[in-house]
């Protein structure tokens, strides 16, 4: 959670600008706001940082995904290919769109694989909602080739990978649109917030209208603006945007520190025979928010997780996590919503209760992840690695014995 680690005076200063004028709303009130346009400045900062031609800030990473799907024309009954390993928000956004999630396999990149996508395509497939999990890129060359060949839209849920690149280009710019989350647990936080990016001026215009009841934001009389389309309220507030702005300025430092720490971890742990790591599609482009170990099998992974817990090392074993892997998503499999969804009405092409993910399970059951902190001292990192090396070596002995 690098953003929260560095929360400080810079964020307070931006927030005070807003509190001093009292203009909490991102549009209009030009005179009263004394030149402070935090949402606009936040968008400009993300645009500049990622190299995106356009950026739109919204109320969350979840509403950012909904905004992208809607702007890209995803709706009633469209099949959208999604990964079984993601934060559940990805799937929820597809359902809220009136579209139908179709699950495909991931591989050791921790993201959808080109092969998995190919195997999940149906005649109704309209888009792939690609999640760049845990801060690094999927196999974009392979995936873009499948999307192109089968005439499917690529949309990137980049909630977890702000700052990461693939072949020099920021994630979120390889498909039609990309979205970021600024919730409390992401690389940058503004409390609650999200940003949508794209190079397409039509799509960003649709996204802007959708996020604010069809308002065009032309002129200074909100009540008299024309409404080209309907939308909803996915707006970000000025206070959240102010925090996001201060956080965005810290991104270069955050990435530099994380990447430095990752290199140290990598060098140390690579010395353990038989231990594998996440497959990187662009190692230098990894935002290095997480470090990922792939143990030889489920038993050794579970053994290591237990020992790490006992040694006071905070790690994630996503295979058992309630919100990130389909294995625990009973509420999704049952389509538990207080209303009847389009997906239920039209039917999913997959039976989620019996659907199996042998390839994904083979990766997830062996995967152990931990956060790379920005604020580690060298001594802290060294102490952590000493414990980790000991525990992992021990778990690996169990395999060979
Ligand atoms: C966090 C996250 C979201 C949702 O973002 P919020 O800001 O929490 O709404 C969507 N997709 C993925 C992959 C995420 O990790």
Coordinates of C-alpha atoms and ligand atoms in Angstrom, one line a residue:
X1 CA 0.0 0.0 0.0
X2 CA 2.6 2.5 -1.1
X3 CA 0.3 5.5 -1.3
X4 CA -0.9 5.2 2.3
X5 CA 2.7 4.7 3.4
X6 CA 3.6 8.2 2.1
X7 CA 0.5 10.1 3.1
X8 CA 1.5 13.5 4.5
X9 CA 1.7 17.2 4.3
X10 CA 1.4 17.3 0.5
X11 CA -2.0 15.7 0.6
X12 CA -3.1 17.9 3.5
X13 CA -2.1 21.0 1.5
X14 CA -4.2 20.0 -1.5
X15 CA -7.2 19.2 0.6
X16 CA -6.9 22.5 2.5
X17 CA -7.1 24.4 -0.9
X18 CA -10.5 22.8 -1.4
X19 CA -11.7 23.3 2.2
X20 CA -10.7 26.9 2.1
X21 CA -12.9 27.7 -0.8
X22 CA -15.7 25.2 0.0
X23 CA -16.1 24.2 -3.6
X24 CA -16.4 20.4 -3.2
X25 CA -17.9 20.0 -6.6
X26 CA -15.6 19.4 -9.6
X27 CA -17.5 21.5 -12.1
X28 CA -18.6 25.2 -12.3
X29 CA -18.5 27.8 -9.5
X30 CA -15.6 29.4 -11.3
X31 CA -15.3 32.6 -9.2
X32 CA -15.7 30.9 -5.8
X33 CA -13.0 28.2 -6.4
X34 CA -10.1 30.7 -6.6
X35 CA -8.4 28.8 -9.4
X36 CA -8.5 25.4 -7.7
X37 CA -9.6 22.6 -10.1
X38 CA -8.4 19.5 -8.3
X39 CA -10.2 16.9 -10.4
X40 CA -8.9 18.5 -13.6
X41 CA -5.4 18.8 -12.2
X42 CA -5.5 15.2 -11.1
X43 CA -6.6 14.1 -14.6
X44 CA -3.8 16.1 -16.1
X45 CA -1.3 14.6 -13.8
X46 CA -2.4 11.0 -14.7
X47 CA -2.5 11.9 -18.3
X48 CA 1.0 13.3 -18.3
X49 CA 2.4 10.4 -16.2
X50 CA 1.0 7.7 -18.3
X51 CA 1.2 9.5 -21.7
X52 CA -2.5 9.0 -22.2
X53 CA -4.1 11.7 -24.4
X54 CA -7.2 11.8 -22.2
X55 CA -8.0 11.0 -18.6
X56 CA -11.2 11.2 -16.6
X57 CA -11.4 10.9 -12.9
X58 CA -14.4 9.1 -11.4
X59 CA -15.6 7.9 -8.0
X60 CA -13.9 4.6 -7.8
X61 CA -12.0 1.9 -9.7
X62 CA -15.2 0.0 -9.9
X63 CA -17.2 2.8 -11.5
X64 CA -14.2 3.4 -13.7
X65 CA -14.6 -0.2 -15.1
X66 CA -18.3 0.4 -15.5
X67 CA -17.6 3.7 -17.3
X68 CA -15.2 2.0 -19.7
X69 CA -17.6 -0.9 -20.5
X70 CA -20.5 1.6 -21.1
X71 CA -18.4 3.9 -23.2
X72 CA -17.2 1.0 -25.3
X73 CA -20.7 0.0 -26.0
X74 CA -20.8 -3.2 -23.9
X75 CA -24.3 -3.9 -22.7
X76 CA -27.2 -6.3 -23.0
X77 CA -26.1 -9.9 -23.4
X78 CA -22.6 -9.2 -24.6
X79 CA -20.1 -11.8 -23.6
X80 CA -17.1 -10.4 -21.9
X81 CA -14.0 -12.6 -21.2
X82 CA -12.8 -12.2 -17.6
X83 CA -10.1 -13.8 -15.5
X84 CA -10.9 -16.0 -12.4
X85 CA -8.1 -14.3 -10.5
X86 CA -9.0 -10.6 -10.0
X87 CA -10.7 -8.5 -7.5
X88 CA -14.4 -9.4 -7.7
X89 CA -15.2 -5.8 -8.8
X90 CA -14.2 -6.8 -12.4
X91 CA -16.9 -9.4 -12.6
X92 CA -19.5 -7.2 -10.8
X93 CA -18.9 -4.4 -13.4
X94 CA -19.7 -6.9 -16.2
X95 CA -22.9 -7.9 -14.5
X96 CA -24.0 -4.3 -13.8
X97 CA -23.5 -3.6 -17.5
X98 CA -26.1 -6.2 -18.3
X99 CA -23.4 -8.2 -20.0
X100 CA -22.3 -11.8 -19.3
X101 CA -18.9 -12.8 -17.8
X102 CA -17.2 -15.7 -19.5
X103 CA -14.2 -17.0 -17.6
X104 CA -10.9 -18.0 -19.1
X105 CA -7.7 -19.5 -17.7
X106 CA -4.8 -17.6 -16.4
X107 CA -1.2 -18.7 -16.5
X108 CA 2.1 -18.0 -14.6
X109 CA 1.8 -14.4 -15.7
X110 CA -1.0 -14.3 -13.1
X111 CA -3.2 -12.8 -15.9
X112 CA -5.4 -14.2 -18.7
X113 CA -3.3 -16.1 -21.3
X114 CA -3.8 -15.7 -25.0
X115 CA -4.6 -19.4 -25.2
X116 CA -7.1 -19.1 -22.3
X117 CA -8.9 -16.3 -24.1
X118 CA -8.9 -18.2 -27.4
X119 CA -10.6 -21.2 -25.7
X120 CA -13.3 -19.0 -24.1
X121 CA -14.5 -17.1 -27.2
X122 CA -18.1 -17.6 -28.1
X123 CA -20.1 -16.2 -31.0
X124 CA -21.3 -13.4 -28.7
X125 CA -17.9 -12.4 -27.4
X126 CA -17.6 -8.7 -27.7
X127 CA -14.7 -7.8 -25.4
X128 CA -11.8 -9.1 -23.2
X129 CA -11.7 -7.3 -19.9
X130 CA -8.0 -7.9 -19.2
X131 CA -6.8 -7.4 -15.6
X132 CA -3.1 -6.8 -15.2
X133 CA -2.9 -8.4 -11.8
X134 CA -0.7 -7.3 -8.9
X135 CA 1.1 -4.5 -10.7
X136 CA 2.5 -6.1 -13.9
X137 CA 1.6 -6.7 -17.4
X138 CA -0.2 -9.7 -19.1
X139 CA 1.1 -11.1 -22.3
X140 CA -0.2 -8.2 -24.4
X141 CA 1.4 -9.2 -27.7
X142 CA -0.3 -12.6 -27.6
X143 CA -3.6 -11.3 -26.3
X144 CA -3.7 -8.4 -28.7
X145 CA -3.1 -10.8 -31.6
X146 CA -6.1 -13.0 -30.6
X147 CA -8.3 -9.9 -30.1
X148 CA -7.4 -8.6 -33.5
X149 CA -7.8 -11.9 -35.3
X150 CA -11.2 -12.5 -33.7
X151 CA -12.4 -8.8 -33.9
X152 CA -12.8 -8.5 -30.1
X153 CA -12.3 -5.3 -28.1
X154 CA -9.5 -5.2 -25.6
X155 CA -10.4 -3.2 -22.4
X156 CA -7.9 -3.1 -19.6
X157 CA -8.8 -3.1 -15.9
X158 CA -5.5 -1.7 -14.8
X159 CA -6.7 -1.0 -11.2
X160 CA -3.7 -2.6 -9.7
X161 CA -1.0 -1.6 -12.2
X162 CA -0.7 2.2 -12.3
X163 CA 2.8 3.0 -13.4
X164 CA 3.5 -0.4 -15.0
X165 CA 4.4 -0.5 -18.6
X166 CA 4.7 -3.1 -21.4
X167 CA 7.4 -2.5 -24.0
X168 CA 7.7 1.1 -22.9
X169 CA 3.9 2.0 -23.1
X170 CA 1.8 2.3 -20.0
X171 CA -0.7 -0.3 -19.2
X172 CA -4.2 0.9 -19.9
X173 CA -3.2 2.3 -23.3
X174 CA -2.8 -1.0 -25.2
X175 CA -6.6 -1.6 -25.6
X176 CA -9.5 0.7 -26.2
X177 CA -9.5 2.1 -22.6
X178 CA -7.8 1.5 -19.3
X179 CA -8.9 2.2 -15.7
X180 CA -7.1 2.7 -12.4
X181 CA -8.3 2.5 -8.9
X182 CA -7.2 4.9 -6.1
X183 CA -8.9 3.0 -3.3
X184 CA -7.1 2.6 0.1
X185 CA -5.1 -0.5 -1.0
X186 CA -3.7 0.6 -4.3
X187 CA -0.3 2.1 -5.4
X188 CA -1.8 5.5 -5.1
X189 CA -4.9 6.3 -3.0
X190 CA -7.3 9.2 -2.7
X191 CA -9.6 7.4 -0.3
X192 CA -12.0 6.4 -3.0
X193 CA -11.5 7.2 -6.7
X194 CA -10.7 6.0 -10.1
X195 CA -9.3 7.2 -13.4
X196 CA -10.2 6.1 -16.9
X197 CA -7.6 6.7 -19.7
X198 CA -7.7 6.4 -23.5
X199 CA -6.2 8.0 -26.6
X200 CA -9.6 8.1 -28.2
X201 CA -11.4 11.5 -28.0
X202 CA -14.9 10.0 -28.7
X203 CA -14.6 7.4 -25.9
X204 CA -13.4 9.9 -23.3
X205 CA -16.3 12.2 -24.3
X206 CA -18.8 9.4 -23.8
X207 CA -17.1 8.5 -20.5
X208 CA -17.4 12.1 -19.3
X209 CA -21.1 12.3 -20.2
X210 CA -21.8 8.8 -18.7
X211 CA -20.1 9.8 -15.4
X212 CA -22.3 12.8 -15.0
X213 CA -25.9 12.3 -16.2
X214 CA -25.0 13.2 -19.7
X215 CA -23.7 16.7 -18.8
X216 CA -21.5 18.2 -21.5
X217 CA -19.7 20.6 -19.1
X218 CA -19.8 23.4 -21.7
X219 CA -20.5 26.9 -20.4
X220 CA -21.1 27.9 -16.8
X221 CA -24.8 27.2 -16.4
X222 CA -25.1 23.6 -15.4
X223 CA -28.9 23.6 -15.6
X224 CA -28.9 24.7 -19.2
X225 CA -26.4 22.2 -20.6
X226 CA -27.7 19.9 -23.3
X227 CA -27.9 16.2 -22.5
X228 CA -26.6 14.2 -25.5
X229 CA -27.0 10.9 -23.6
X230 CA -28.1 9.6 -20.2
X231 CA -25.6 8.5 -17.6
X232 CA -25.4 8.4 -13.9
X233 CA -23.3 9.9 -11.1
X234 CA -19.8 8.4 -11.1
X235 CA -18.3 11.8 -10.4
X236 CA -15.2 12.2 -8.2
X237 CA -15.4 14.9 -5.5
X238 CA -12.8 17.7 -5.2
X239 CA -11.5 16.5 -1.8
X240 CA -10.7 13.0 -3.1
X241 CA -9.3 14.4 -6.3
X242 CA -7.0 16.8 -4.3
X243 CA -5.5 13.8 -2.4
X244 CA -5.1 11.9 -5.7
X245 CA -3.2 14.9 -7.2
X246 CA -0.7 14.9 -4.3
X247 CA -0.4 11.1 -4.5
X248 CA 0.2 11.1 -8.3
X249 CA 3.2 13.4 -7.9
X250 CA 4.8 10.7 -5.7
X251 CA 4.5 8.0 -8.3
X252 CA 8.0 8.3 -9.8
X253 CA 9.5 8.0 -6.3
X254 CA 7.2 5.1 -5.3
X255 CA 8.1 3.2 -8.5
X256 CA 11.8 3.8 -8.1
X257 CA 11.9 2.6 -4.5
X258 CA 9.7 -0.4 -5.2
X259 CA 11.8 -1.5 -8.2
X260 CA 15.0 -1.1 -6.2
X261 CA 13.6 -3.3 -3.4
X262 CA 12.3 -5.8 -5.9
X263 CA 15.8 -6.2 -7.4
X264 CA 17.2 -6.9 -4.0
X265 CA 14.6 -9.5 -3.2
X266 CA 14.9 -11.1 -6.6
X267 CA 18.7 -11.4 -6.3
X268 CA 18.4 -13.0 -2.8
X269 CA 15.6 -15.4 -3.4
X270 CA 16.8 -16.5 -6.9
X271 CA 19.6 -18.3 -5.0
X272 CA 17.1 -20.8 -3.6
X273 CA 17.2 -23.9 -5.9
X274 CA 13.8 -24.9 -7.3
X275 CA 12.0 -21.8 -6.3
X276 CA 10.2 -20.1 -9.2
X277 CA 8.7 -16.6 -9.6
X278 CA 5.8 -15.0 -11.4
X279 CA 6.4 -15.0 -15.2
X280 CA 7.1 -11.5 -16.2
X281 CA 6.1 -10.3 -19.7
X282 CA 8.1 -7.1 -19.2
X283 CA 10.2 -7.3 -16.1
X284 CA 11.5 -3.8 -16.2
X285 CA 7.9 -2.5 -16.6
X286 CA 6.7 -4.2 -13.4
X287 CA 5.4 -1.5 -10.9
X288 CA 6.9 -3.8 -8.3
X289 CA 4.1 -3.5 -5.8
X290 CA 4.2 -7.2 -5.1
X291 CA 6.7 -10.0 -5.0
X292 CA 5.5 -13.4 -6.1
X293 CA 6.9 -16.8 -5.3
X294 CA 5.8 -20.0 -7.0
X295 CA 6.5 -23.0 -4.8
X296 CA 6.9 -26.4 -6.5
X297 CA 3.4 -27.7 -5.4
X298 CA 0.4 -26.9 -3.2
X299 CA 1.7 -28.8 -0.2
X300 CA 5.0 -26.9 -0.1
X301 CA 3.1 -23.6 -0.7
X302 CA 0.7 -24.2 2.2
X303 CA 3.6 -25.3 4.4
X304 CA 5.5 -22.1 3.6
X305 CA 2.5 -19.9 4.1
X306 CA 2.0 -21.4 7.6
X307 CA 5.6 -21.1 8.5
X308 CA 5.7 -17.5 7.2
X309 CA 2.7 -16.7 9.4
X310 CA 4.4 -18.1 12.4
X311 CA 7.5 -16.1 11.6
X312 CA 5.5 -12.9 11.5
X313 CA 5.8 -12.4 7.8
X314 CA 2.6 -11.0 6.2
X315 CA 1.9 -12.8 3.0
X316 CA -1.1 -13.5 0.8
X317 CA -2.2 -16.9 -0.3
X318 CA -4.7 -15.8 -2.9
X319 CA -5.8 -19.4 -3.6
X320 CA -7.9 -19.2 -0.4
X321 CA -8.7 -15.5 -0.6
X322 CA -12.5 -14.8 -0.5
X323 CA -12.4 -11.8 -2.9
X324 CA -9.7 -12.5 -5.4
X325 CA -10.1 -16.1 -6.7
X326 CA -13.1 -17.8 -8.1
X327 CA -12.7 -20.8 -5.9
X328 CA -14.3 -18.9 -3.1
X329 CA -16.8 -17.0 -5.1
X330 CA -20.0 -18.8 -4.1
X331 CA -22.0 -15.6 -4.4
X332 CA -20.9 -15.1 -8.0
X333 CA -21.5 -18.8 -8.9
X334 CA -25.0 -18.4 -7.4
X335 CA -25.5 -15.0 -9.1
X336 CA -26.6 -13.7 -5.7
X337 CA -28.0 -10.2 -6.3
X338 CA -31.2 -8.6 -4.9
X339 CA -32.5 -8.3 -8.5
X340 CA -32.6 -10.5 -11.6
X341 CA -29.6 -9.9 -13.8
X342 CA -29.4 -10.0 -17.5
X343 CA -26.9 -12.8 -17.1
X344 CA -29.4 -14.9 -15.3
X345 CA -32.1 -14.1 -17.7
X346 CA -30.1 -15.0 -20.8
X347 CA -28.0 -17.7 -19.1
X348 CA -24.2 -17.9 -18.9
X349 CA -22.4 -20.1 -21.4
X350 CA -20.6 -21.7 -18.6
X351 CA -21.9 -23.6 -15.5
X352 CA -20.0 -21.8 -12.8
X353 CA -20.7 -24.5 -10.3
X354 CA -19.0 -27.2 -12.3
X355 CA -16.6 -25.2 -14.3
X356 CA -13.0 -26.1 -13.5
X357 CA -9.8 -24.1 -13.9
X358 CA -7.0 -26.7 -14.0
X359 CA -4.4 -24.3 -15.4
X360 CA -5.3 -21.5 -13.1
X361 CA -5.5 -23.8 -10.0
X362 CA -2.0 -25.2 -10.9
X363 CA -0.6 -21.6 -10.6
X364 CA -2.8 -20.2 -7.8
X365 CA -2.3 -23.2 -5.4
X366 CA 1.5 -22.6 -5.6
X367 CA 1.5 -18.8 -5.4
X368 CA 2.6 -16.8 -2.4
X369 CA 2.7 -13.0 -2.7
X370 CA 3.8 -10.2 -0.4
X371 CA 3.8 -6.4 -0.6
X372 CA 6.9 -4.6 -1.5
X373 CA 7.1 -1.5 0.7
X374 CA 8.3 1.9 -0.3
X375 CA 9.5 2.8 3.2
X376 CA 11.6 -0.2 4.1
X377 CA 15.1 0.5 5.4
X378 CA 17.8 -1.8 4.2
X379 CA 18.0 -3.4 7.6
X380 CA 14.3 -4.1 7.6
X381 CA 14.4 -5.6 4.2
X382 CA 17.4 -7.7 5.1
X383 CA 15.7 -9.0 8.3
X384 CA 12.6 -9.9 6.3
X385 CA 14.6 -11.7 3.6
X386 CA 16.6 -13.6 6.2
X387 CA 13.3 -15.0 7.6
X388 CA 11.9 -15.6 4.2
X389 CA 14.9 -17.4 2.9
X390 CA 14.9 -19.7 6.0
X391 CA 11.2 -20.5 5.7
X392 CA 11.3 -21.1 1.9
X393 CA 14.4 -23.3 2.1
X394 CA 12.7 -25.3 4.8
X395 CA 9.5 -25.7 2.7
X396 CA 11.6 -26.7 -0.3
X397 CA 13.4 -29.4 1.7
X398 CA 10.1 -31.0 2.4
X399 CA 9.6 -31.3 -1.4
X400 CA 12.8 -33.0 -2.2
X401 CA 12.8 -35.3 0.9
Ligands
LIG1 C1 -9.4 -2.5 -6.7 C2 -9.8 -3.1 -7.9 C3 -11.0 -2.7 -8.6 C4 -12.0 -1.7 -8.0 O1 -11.5 -0.5 -7.5 P1 -12.2 0.3 -6.3 O2 -11.5 1.6 -6.4 O3 -11.9 -0.5 -5.1 O4 -13.6 0.3 -6.7 C5 -11.3 -3.2 -9.8 N1 -10.5 -4.1 -10.4 C6 -9.4 -4.6 -9.8 C7 -8.6 -5.6 -10.5 C8 -9.0 -4.1 -8.6 O5 -8.0 -4.6 -8.0

